[in-house]
mmCIF file of C-alpha atoms in Angstrom:
data_model
loop_
_atom_site.group_PDB
_atom_site.id
_atom_site.type_symbol
_atom_site.label_atom_id
_atom_site.label_comp_id
_atom_site.label_asym_id
_atom_site.label_seq_id
_atom_site.Cartn_x
_atom_site.Cartn_y
_atom_site.Cartn_z
ATOM 1 C CA MET S 1070 -6.208 116.879 -146.153
ATOM 2 C CA ASN S 1071 -4.529 116.058 -142.959
ATOM 3 C CA ARG S 1072 -0.787 116.868 -142.336
ATOM 4 C CA PRO S 1073 1.485 113.877 -143.081
ATOM 5 C CA PHE S 1074 2.570 113.155 -139.559
ATOM 6 C CA GLU S 1075 -0.526 114.129 -137.819
ATOM 7 C CA GLY S 1076 -2.689 111.094 -139.014
ATOM 8 C CA ILE S 1077 -0.170 108.571 -137.735
ATOM 9 C CA PHE S 1078 1.733 110.178 -134.818
ATOM 10 C CA GLY S 1079 -0.698 112.824 -133.563
ATOM 11 C CA ASN S 1080 -0.342 116.491 -133.179
ATOM 12 C CA THR S 1081 2.624 117.640 -131.092
ATOM 13 C CA CYS S 1082 4.671 120.821 -131.104
ATOM 14 C CA GLU S 1083 7.878 118.943 -132.081
ATOM 15 C CA LEU S 1084 6.017 117.538 -135.296
ATOM 16 C CA ARG S 1085 4.410 120.840 -136.093
ATOM 17 C CA ILE S 1086 7.892 122.507 -136.331
ATOM 18 C CA LEU S 1087 9.298 119.551 -138.335
ATOM 19 C CA GLU S 1088 6.578 119.626 -140.695
ATOM 20 C CA PHE S 1089 6.933 123.402 -141.231
ATOM 21 C CA LEU S 1090 10.722 123.336 -141.719
ATOM 22 C CA LEU S 1091 11.218 120.262 -143.731
ATOM 23 C CA PRO S 1092 10.401 121.779 -147.245
ATOM 24 C CA LEU S 1093 12.029 125.081 -146.369
ATOM 25 C CA ARG S 1094 15.648 124.271 -146.397
ATOM 26 C CA GLU S 1095 18.221 127.061 -146.146
ATOM 27 C CA ILE S 1096 15.616 129.396 -144.953
ATOM 28 C CA LYS S 1097 16.147 130.886 -141.513
ATOM 29 C CA PHE S 1098 13.603 131.588 -138.842
ATOM 30 C CA ASN S 1099 13.656 133.121 -135.276
ATOM 31 C CA VAL S 1100 11.861 131.604 -132.357
ATOM 32 C CA THR S 1101 8.851 133.955 -132.666
ATOM 33 C CA GLU S 1102 8.368 133.043 -136.502
ATOM 34 C CA LEU S 1103 8.601 129.288 -135.738
ATOM 35 C CA ALA S 1104 6.122 129.689 -132.749
ATOM 36 C CA GLU S 1105 3.612 131.619 -135.036
ATOM 37 C CA GLU S 1106 3.892 129.126 -137.819
ATOM 38 C CA ALA S 1107 3.531 126.146 -135.484
ATOM 39 C CA LYS S 1108 0.670 127.926 -133.562
ATOM 40 C CA ILE S 1109 2.504 127.316 -130.158
ATOM 41 C CA SER S 1110 3.709 129.744 -127.492
ATOM 42 C CA ARG S 1111 7.108 131.174 -127.817
ATOM 43 C CA VAL S 1112 8.234 129.464 -124.590
ATOM 44 C CA THR S 1113 7.336 126.040 -126.063
ATOM 45 C CA ALA S 1114 9.019 126.664 -129.424
ATOM 46 C CA GLY S 1115 12.103 127.853 -127.423
ATOM 47 C CA ARG S 1116 12.042 124.369 -125.647
ATOM 48 C CA VAL S 1117 11.562 122.458 -128.866
ATOM 49 C CA ILE S 1118 14.284 124.450 -130.753
ATOM 50 C CA LYS S 1119 16.762 123.827 -127.876
ATOM 51 C CA LYS S 1120 16.129 120.112 -128.124
ATOM 52 C CA PHE S 1121 16.381 119.966 -131.893
ATOM 53 C CA ALA S 1122 19.654 122.042 -131.907
ATOM 54 C CA GLU S 1123 21.090 119.561 -129.242
ATOM 55 C CA TRP S 1124 20.187 116.614 -131.507
ATOM 56 C CA ASN S 1125 21.620 118.437 -134.529
ATOM 57 C CA ILE S 1126 18.345 118.687 -136.254
ATOM 58 C CA LEU S 1127 18.506 122.367 -136.576
ATOM 59 C CA ASN S 1128 21.363 124.602 -137.603
ATOM 60 C CA VAL S 1129 21.821 127.683 -135.251
ATOM 61 C CA HIS S 1130 22.764 131.037 -136.980
ATOM 62 C CA ASP S 1131 23.794 133.491 -134.322
ATOM 63 C CA ARG S 1132 24.171 136.967 -136.008
ATOM 64 C CA GLY S 1133 22.382 139.471 -133.594
ATOM 65 C CA VAL S 1134 19.106 137.750 -133.638
ATOM 66 C CA THR S 1135 19.466 134.000 -133.321
ATOM 67 C CA GLU S 1136 17.872 132.174 -136.313
ATOM 68 C CA TYR S 1137 17.326 128.465 -137.030
ATOM 69 C CA SER S 1138 17.033 126.323 -140.131
ATOM 70 C CA ILE S 1139 16.610 122.653 -140.782
ATOM 71 C CA ASN S 1140 19.950 120.670 -140.954
ATOM 72 C CA PRO S 1141 19.637 118.799 -144.119
ATOM 73 C CA ASP S 1142 22.839 116.963 -143.568
ATOM 74 C CA SER S 1143 21.530 115.443 -140.278
ATOM 75 C CA PRO S 1144 20.788 111.710 -140.452
ATOM 76 C CA ILE S 1145 17.733 112.271 -138.432
ATOM 77 C CA VAL S 1146 16.450 114.956 -140.741
ATOM 78 C CA LYS S 1147 17.170 112.701 -143.849
ATOM 79 C CA SER S 1148 15.181 109.942 -142.133
ATOM 80 C CA VAL S 1149 12.278 111.979 -141.192
ATOM 81 C CA ASP S 1150 12.222 113.580 -144.597
ATOM 82 C CA ALA S 1151 11.964 110.088 -146.146
ATOM 83 C CA LEU S 1152 9.336 109.070 -143.732
ATOM 84 C CA ASN S 1153 7.379 112.230 -144.458
ATOM 85 C CA ASN S 1154 7.487 111.491 -148.231
ATOM 86 C CA ALA S 1155 6.515 107.813 -147.626
ATOM 87 C CA ILE S 1156 3.378 109.095 -145.729
ATOM 88 C CA ILE S 1157 2.542 111.529 -148.395
ATOM 89 C CA GLY S 1158 2.762 108.993 -151.032
ATOM 90 C CA GLU S 1159 0.386 106.774 -149.137
ATOM 91 C CA MET S 1160 -1.993 109.717 -148.591
ATOM 92 C CA LEU S 1161 -2.021 110.880 -152.122
ATOM 93 C CA GLY S 1162 -1.592 107.508 -154.070
ATOM 94 C CA GLU S 1163 0.297 106.632 -157.032
ATOM 95 C CA GLU S 1164 -1.714 108.559 -159.609
ATOM 96 C CA LYS S 1165 -1.445 111.786 -157.792
ATOM 97 C CA LEU S 1166 2.377 111.388 -157.276
ATOM 98 C CA ASN S 1167 2.722 110.738 -160.934
ATOM 99 C CA GLU S 1168 0.732 113.951 -161.748
ATOM 100 C CA ILE S 1169 2.877 115.876 -159.310
ATOM 101 C CA SER S 1170 6.189 114.402 -160.798
ATOM 102 C CA GLU S 1171 5.117 115.364 -164.204
ATOM 103 C CA TYR S 1172 4.283 118.970 -163.071
ATOM 104 C CA ILE S 1173 7.749 119.308 -161.493
ATOM 105 C CA SER S 1174 9.452 117.881 -164.587
ATOM 106 C CA GLU S 1175 7.551 120.474 -166.896
ATOM 107 C CA ARG S 1176 8.347 123.337 -164.495
ATOM 108 C CA GLN S 1177 12.064 122.431 -164.644
ATOM 109 C CA ASN S 1178 12.060 122.181 -168.315
ATOM 110 C CA VAL S 1179 10.436 125.721 -168.538
ATOM 111 C CA GLN S 1180 12.995 127.102 -166.112
ATOM 112 C CA ASN S 1181 15.804 125.539 -168.026
ATOM 113 C CA SER S 1182 14.667 127.025 -171.335
ATOM 114 C CA LYS S 1183 14.304 130.429 -169.753
ATOM 115 C CA SER S 1184 17.826 130.239 -168.468
ATOM 116 C CA THR S 1185 19.010 129.236 -171.924
ATOM 117 C CA ALA S 1186 17.176 132.015 -173.464
ATOM 118 C CA PHE S 1187 18.650 134.486 -170.878
ATOM 119 C CA SER S 1188 22.055 133.204 -171.521
ATOM 120 C CA SER S 1189 21.708 133.651 -175.153
ATOM 121 C CA GLY S 1190 20.503 137.057 -174.708
ATOM 122 C CA ILE S 1191 23.496 138.060 -172.800
ATOM 123 C CA ASN S 1192 25.874 136.601 -175.309
ATOM 124 C CA GLY S 1193 24.088 138.755 -177.970
ATOM 125 C CA SER S 1194 23.413 135.825 -180.173
ATOM 126 C CA SER S 1195 19.787 134.779 -180.345
ATOM 127 C CA ASN S 1196 17.422 137.030 -178.343
ATOM 128 C CA THR S 1197 17.175 140.234 -180.101
ATOM 129 C CA ASP S 1198 13.577 141.055 -179.737
ATOM 130 C CA ASN S 1199 13.479 144.530 -178.068
ATOM 131 C CA SER S 1200 9.770 144.858 -178.098
ATOM 132 C CA ASP S 1201 9.331 144.698 -174.279
ATOM 133 C CA SER S 1202 10.757 146.794 -171.412
ATOM 134 C CA ASN S 1203 13.332 144.020 -170.801
ATOM 135 C CA ASN S 1204 15.215 144.708 -173.904
ATOM 136 C CA GLY S 1205 14.665 141.411 -175.265
ATOM 137 C CA TYR S 1206 15.886 139.379 -172.185
ATOM 138 C CA ASN S 1207 14.000 136.604 -170.523
ATOM 139 C CA THR S 1208 13.724 137.771 -166.880
ATOM 140 C CA GLY S 1209 12.515 134.302 -165.657
ATOM 141 C CA GLY S 1210 9.227 135.645 -164.563
ATOM 142 C CA ASP S 1211 5.879 133.861 -164.059
ATOM 143 C CA ASP S 1212 4.479 132.314 -167.218
ATOM 144 C CA GLY S 1213 0.931 132.245 -165.963
ATOM 145 C CA ASN S 1214 0.846 128.544 -164.828
ATOM 146 C CA ASP S 1215 1.594 128.999 -161.198
ATOM 147 C CA PRO S 1216 -0.479 130.830 -158.554
ATOM 148 C CA VAL S 1217 2.611 132.520 -157.105
ATOM 149 C CA PRO S 1218 5.899 132.444 -159.029
ATOM 150 C CA GLY S 1219 8.400 130.389 -157.250
ATOM 151 C CA TYR S 1220 6.023 128.698 -154.986
ATOM 152 C CA CYS S 1221 4.553 125.212 -155.203
ATOM 153 C CA GLY S 1222 0.710 124.879 -154.982
ATOM 154 C CA GLU S 1223 -0.978 123.842 -151.764
ATOM 155 C CA GLU S 1224 -1.620 120.256 -152.886
ATOM 156 C CA HIS S 1225 2.131 119.180 -153.295
ATOM 157 C CA LYS S 1226 4.245 121.769 -151.332
ATOM 158 C CA TYR S 1227 5.343 119.007 -148.986
ATOM 159 C CA VAL S 1228 7.228 117.024 -151.720
ATOM 160 C CA CYS S 1229 8.817 119.889 -153.506
ATOM 161 C CA HIS S 1230 11.907 120.141 -151.451
ATOM 162 C CA GLY S 1231 13.847 121.184 -154.523
ATOM 163 C CA HIS S 1232 12.185 124.624 -154.663
ATOM 164 C CA LYS S 1233 13.593 127.229 -152.367
ATOM 165 C CA GLY S 1234 10.764 129.417 -150.966
ATOM 166 C CA GLU S 1235 10.877 132.996 -149.904
ATOM 167 C CA ARG S 1236 9.554 134.729 -146.792
#
Protein backbone atom coordinates (compact mmCIF):
# COMPACT_ATOMS: atom_id res chain seq x y z
CA MET A 1 0.00 0.00 0.00
CA ASN A 2 1.25 3.50 -0.83
CA ARG A 3 1.84 5.96 1.94
CA PRO A 4 -1.11 8.35 2.30
CA PHE A 5 0.50 11.56 1.03
CA GLU A 6 2.71 9.96 -1.60
CA GLY A 7 -0.13 9.00 -3.94
CA ILE A 8 -1.47 12.56 -4.09
CA PHE A 9 1.38 14.94 -3.28
CA GLY A 10 4.44 13.00 -4.37
CA ASN A 11 7.49 11.89 -2.46
CA THR A 12 9.26 14.85 -0.86
CA CYS A 13 11.56 15.01 2.14
CA GLU A 14 9.05 17.19 3.98
CA LEU A 15 6.23 14.70 3.47
CA ARG A 16 8.39 11.77 4.55
CA ILE A 17 9.25 13.46 7.84
CA LEU A 18 5.64 14.54 8.42
CA GLU A 19 4.28 11.06 7.72
CA PHE A 20 6.78 9.55 10.11
CA LEU A 21 6.11 12.01 12.95
CA LEU A 22 2.31 12.35 12.76
CA PRO A 23 1.44 9.16 14.67
CA LEU A 24 4.36 9.54 17.09
CA ARG A 25 3.23 12.40 19.29
CA GLU A 26 5.36 13.18 22.33
CA ILE A 27 8.25 11.06 21.06
CA LYS A 28 11.46 13.00 20.50
CA PHE A 29 13.98 12.39 17.74
CA ASN A 30 17.33 13.94 16.89
CA VAL A 31 18.28 15.01 13.35
CA THR A 32 20.13 11.77 12.60
CA GLU A 33 17.17 9.60 13.64
CA LEU A 34 14.75 11.63 11.53
CA ALA A 35 17.11 11.46 8.54
CA GLU A 36 17.39 7.69 8.86
CA GLU A 37 13.63 7.18 9.20
CA ALA A 38 12.87 9.43 6.21
CA LYS A 39 15.75 7.88 4.22
CA ILE A 40 17.28 11.29 3.48
CA SER A 41 20.66 12.85 4.24
CA ARG A 42 21.32 14.44 7.60
CA VAL A 43 21.91 17.81 5.87
CA THR A 44 18.54 17.64 4.10
CA ALA A 45 16.81 16.57 7.32
CA GLY A 46 18.39 19.54 9.11
CA ARG A 47 17.07 21.92 6.44
CA VAL A 48 13.53 20.47 6.67
CA ILE A 49 13.58 20.47 10.49
CA LYS A 50 14.69 24.11 10.58
CA LYS A 51 11.81 25.07 8.27
CA PHE A 52 9.29 23.03 10.30
CA ALA A 53 10.51 24.59 13.57
CA GLU A 54 10.12 28.10 12.10
CA TRP A 55 6.54 27.24 11.09
CA ASN A 56 5.81 25.82 14.58
CA ILE A 57 5.22 22.35 13.13
CA LEU A 58 7.87 20.87 15.42
CA ASN A 59 8.65 21.37 19.09
CA VAL A 60 12.36 21.82 19.81
CA HIS A 61 13.76 20.16 22.94
CA ASP A 62 17.26 21.44 23.64
CA ARG A 63 18.84 19.39 26.42
CA GLY A 64 22.37 18.54 25.34
CA VAL A 65 21.42 16.84 22.07
CA THR A 66 18.66 18.80 20.35
CA GLU A 67 15.58 16.67 19.74
CA TYR A 68 12.35 17.36 17.91
CA SER A 69 8.75 16.20 18.19
CA ILE A 70 5.59 16.96 16.27
CA ASN A 71 3.67 19.92 17.73
CA PRO A 72 0.10 18.61 18.19
CA ASP A 73 -1.13 22.10 19.15
CA SER A 74 -0.10 23.63 15.82
CA PRO A 75 -3.04 24.49 13.55
CA ILE A 76 -0.93 23.31 10.60
CA VAL A 77 -0.31 19.92 12.21
CA LYS A 78 -4.00 19.55 13.08
CA SER A 79 -4.96 20.27 9.47
CA VAL A 80 -2.32 17.95 8.02
CA ASP A 81 -3.41 15.22 10.44
CA ALA A 82 -7.05 15.60 9.35
CA LEU A 83 -5.99 15.49 5.69
CA ASN A 84 -3.84 12.41 6.36
CA ASN A 85 -6.80 10.63 7.98
CA ALA A 86 -9.12 11.60 5.11
CA ILE A 87 -6.65 10.18 2.57
CA ILE A 88 -6.31 6.99 4.60
CA GLY A 89 -10.10 6.72 4.71
CA GLU A 90 -10.26 6.92 0.93
CA MET A 91 -7.44 4.40 0.53
CA LEU A 92 -8.87 1.83 2.92
CA GLY A 93 -12.58 2.21 2.34
CA GLU A 94 -15.41 2.32 4.86
CA GLU A 95 -15.46 -1.42 5.62
CA LYS A 96 -11.79 -1.52 6.61
CA LEU A 97 -12.13 1.67 8.68
CA ASN A 98 -15.02 0.12 10.59
CA GLU A 99 -12.93 -3.00 11.21
CA ILE A 100 -10.06 -0.86 12.56
CA SER A 101 -12.42 1.17 14.72
CA GLU A 102 -13.86 -2.01 16.24
CA TYR A 103 -10.35 -3.34 16.90
CA ILE A 104 -9.36 -0.12 18.68
CA SER A 105 -12.53 -0.20 20.80
CA GLU A 106 -11.90 -3.82 21.77
CA ARG A 107 -8.28 -3.04 22.73
CA GLN A 108 -9.39 -0.07 24.82
CA ASN A 109 -11.93 -2.25 26.62
CA VAL A 110 -9.26 -4.88 27.32
CA GLN A 111 -6.87 -2.22 28.65
CA ASN A 112 -9.61 -0.69 30.81
CA SER A 113 -10.50 -4.07 32.31
CA LYS A 114 -6.80 -4.74 33.01
CA SER A 115 -6.50 -1.39 34.77
CA THR A 116 -9.57 -2.16 36.87
CA ALA A 117 -8.19 -5.58 37.82
CA PHE A 118 -4.86 -4.03 38.78
CA SER A 119 -6.53 -1.34 40.89
CA SER A 120 -8.66 -3.94 42.65
CA GLY A 121 -5.54 -5.96 43.45
CA ILE A 122 -3.81 -2.95 44.95
CA ASN A 123 -6.77 -2.23 47.19
CA GLY A 124 -6.67 -5.84 48.32
CA SER A 125 -10.27 -6.52 47.45
CA SER A 126 -10.79 -8.82 44.50
CA ASN A 127 -7.63 -10.14 42.87
CA THR A 128 -6.18 -12.67 45.29
CA ASP A 129 -4.97 -15.39 42.93
CA ASN A 130 -1.30 -15.75 43.82
CA SER A 131 -0.61 -18.58 41.40
CA ASP A 132 1.68 -16.54 39.17
CA SER A 133 4.90 -14.64 39.75
CA ASN A 134 3.02 -11.33 39.82
CA ASN A 135 1.35 -12.16 43.13
CA GLY A 136 -2.08 -11.98 41.56
CA TYR A 137 -1.65 -8.53 40.06
CA ASN A 138 -2.44 -7.99 36.40
CA THR A 139 0.62 -6.27 34.96
CA GLY A 140 -1.08 -5.11 31.75
CA GLY A 141 1.08 -7.31 29.54
CA ASP A 142 0.25 -8.74 26.14
CA ASP A 143 -2.91 -10.83 25.88
CA GLY A 144 -1.63 -12.63 22.78
CA ASN A 145 -3.69 -10.66 20.24
CA ASP A 146 -1.06 -8.07 19.30
CA PRO A 147 2.05 -8.80 17.25
CA VAL A 148 3.98 -6.52 19.61
CA PRO A 149 2.46 -5.23 22.87
CA GLY A 150 1.66 -1.53 22.73
CA TYR A 151 2.21 -1.25 18.97
CA CYS A 152 -0.50 -0.99 16.35
CA GLY A 153 -0.31 -3.42 13.45
CA GLU A 154 1.11 -2.28 10.13
CA GLU A 155 -2.20 -1.97 8.32
CA HIS A 156 -3.61 0.71 10.60
CA LYS A 157 -0.69 2.37 12.34
CA TYR A 158 -1.41 5.70 10.66
CA VAL A 159 -4.82 6.11 12.29
CA CYS A 160 -3.88 5.06 15.80
CA HIS A 161 -2.79 8.43 17.09
CA GLY A 162 -4.08 7.57 20.56
CA HIS A 163 -1.30 5.05 21.12
CA LYS A 164 2.05 6.20 22.35
CA GLY A 165 4.78 4.15 20.70
CA GLU A 166 8.20 3.47 22.13
CA ARG A 167 11.58 3.68 20.51
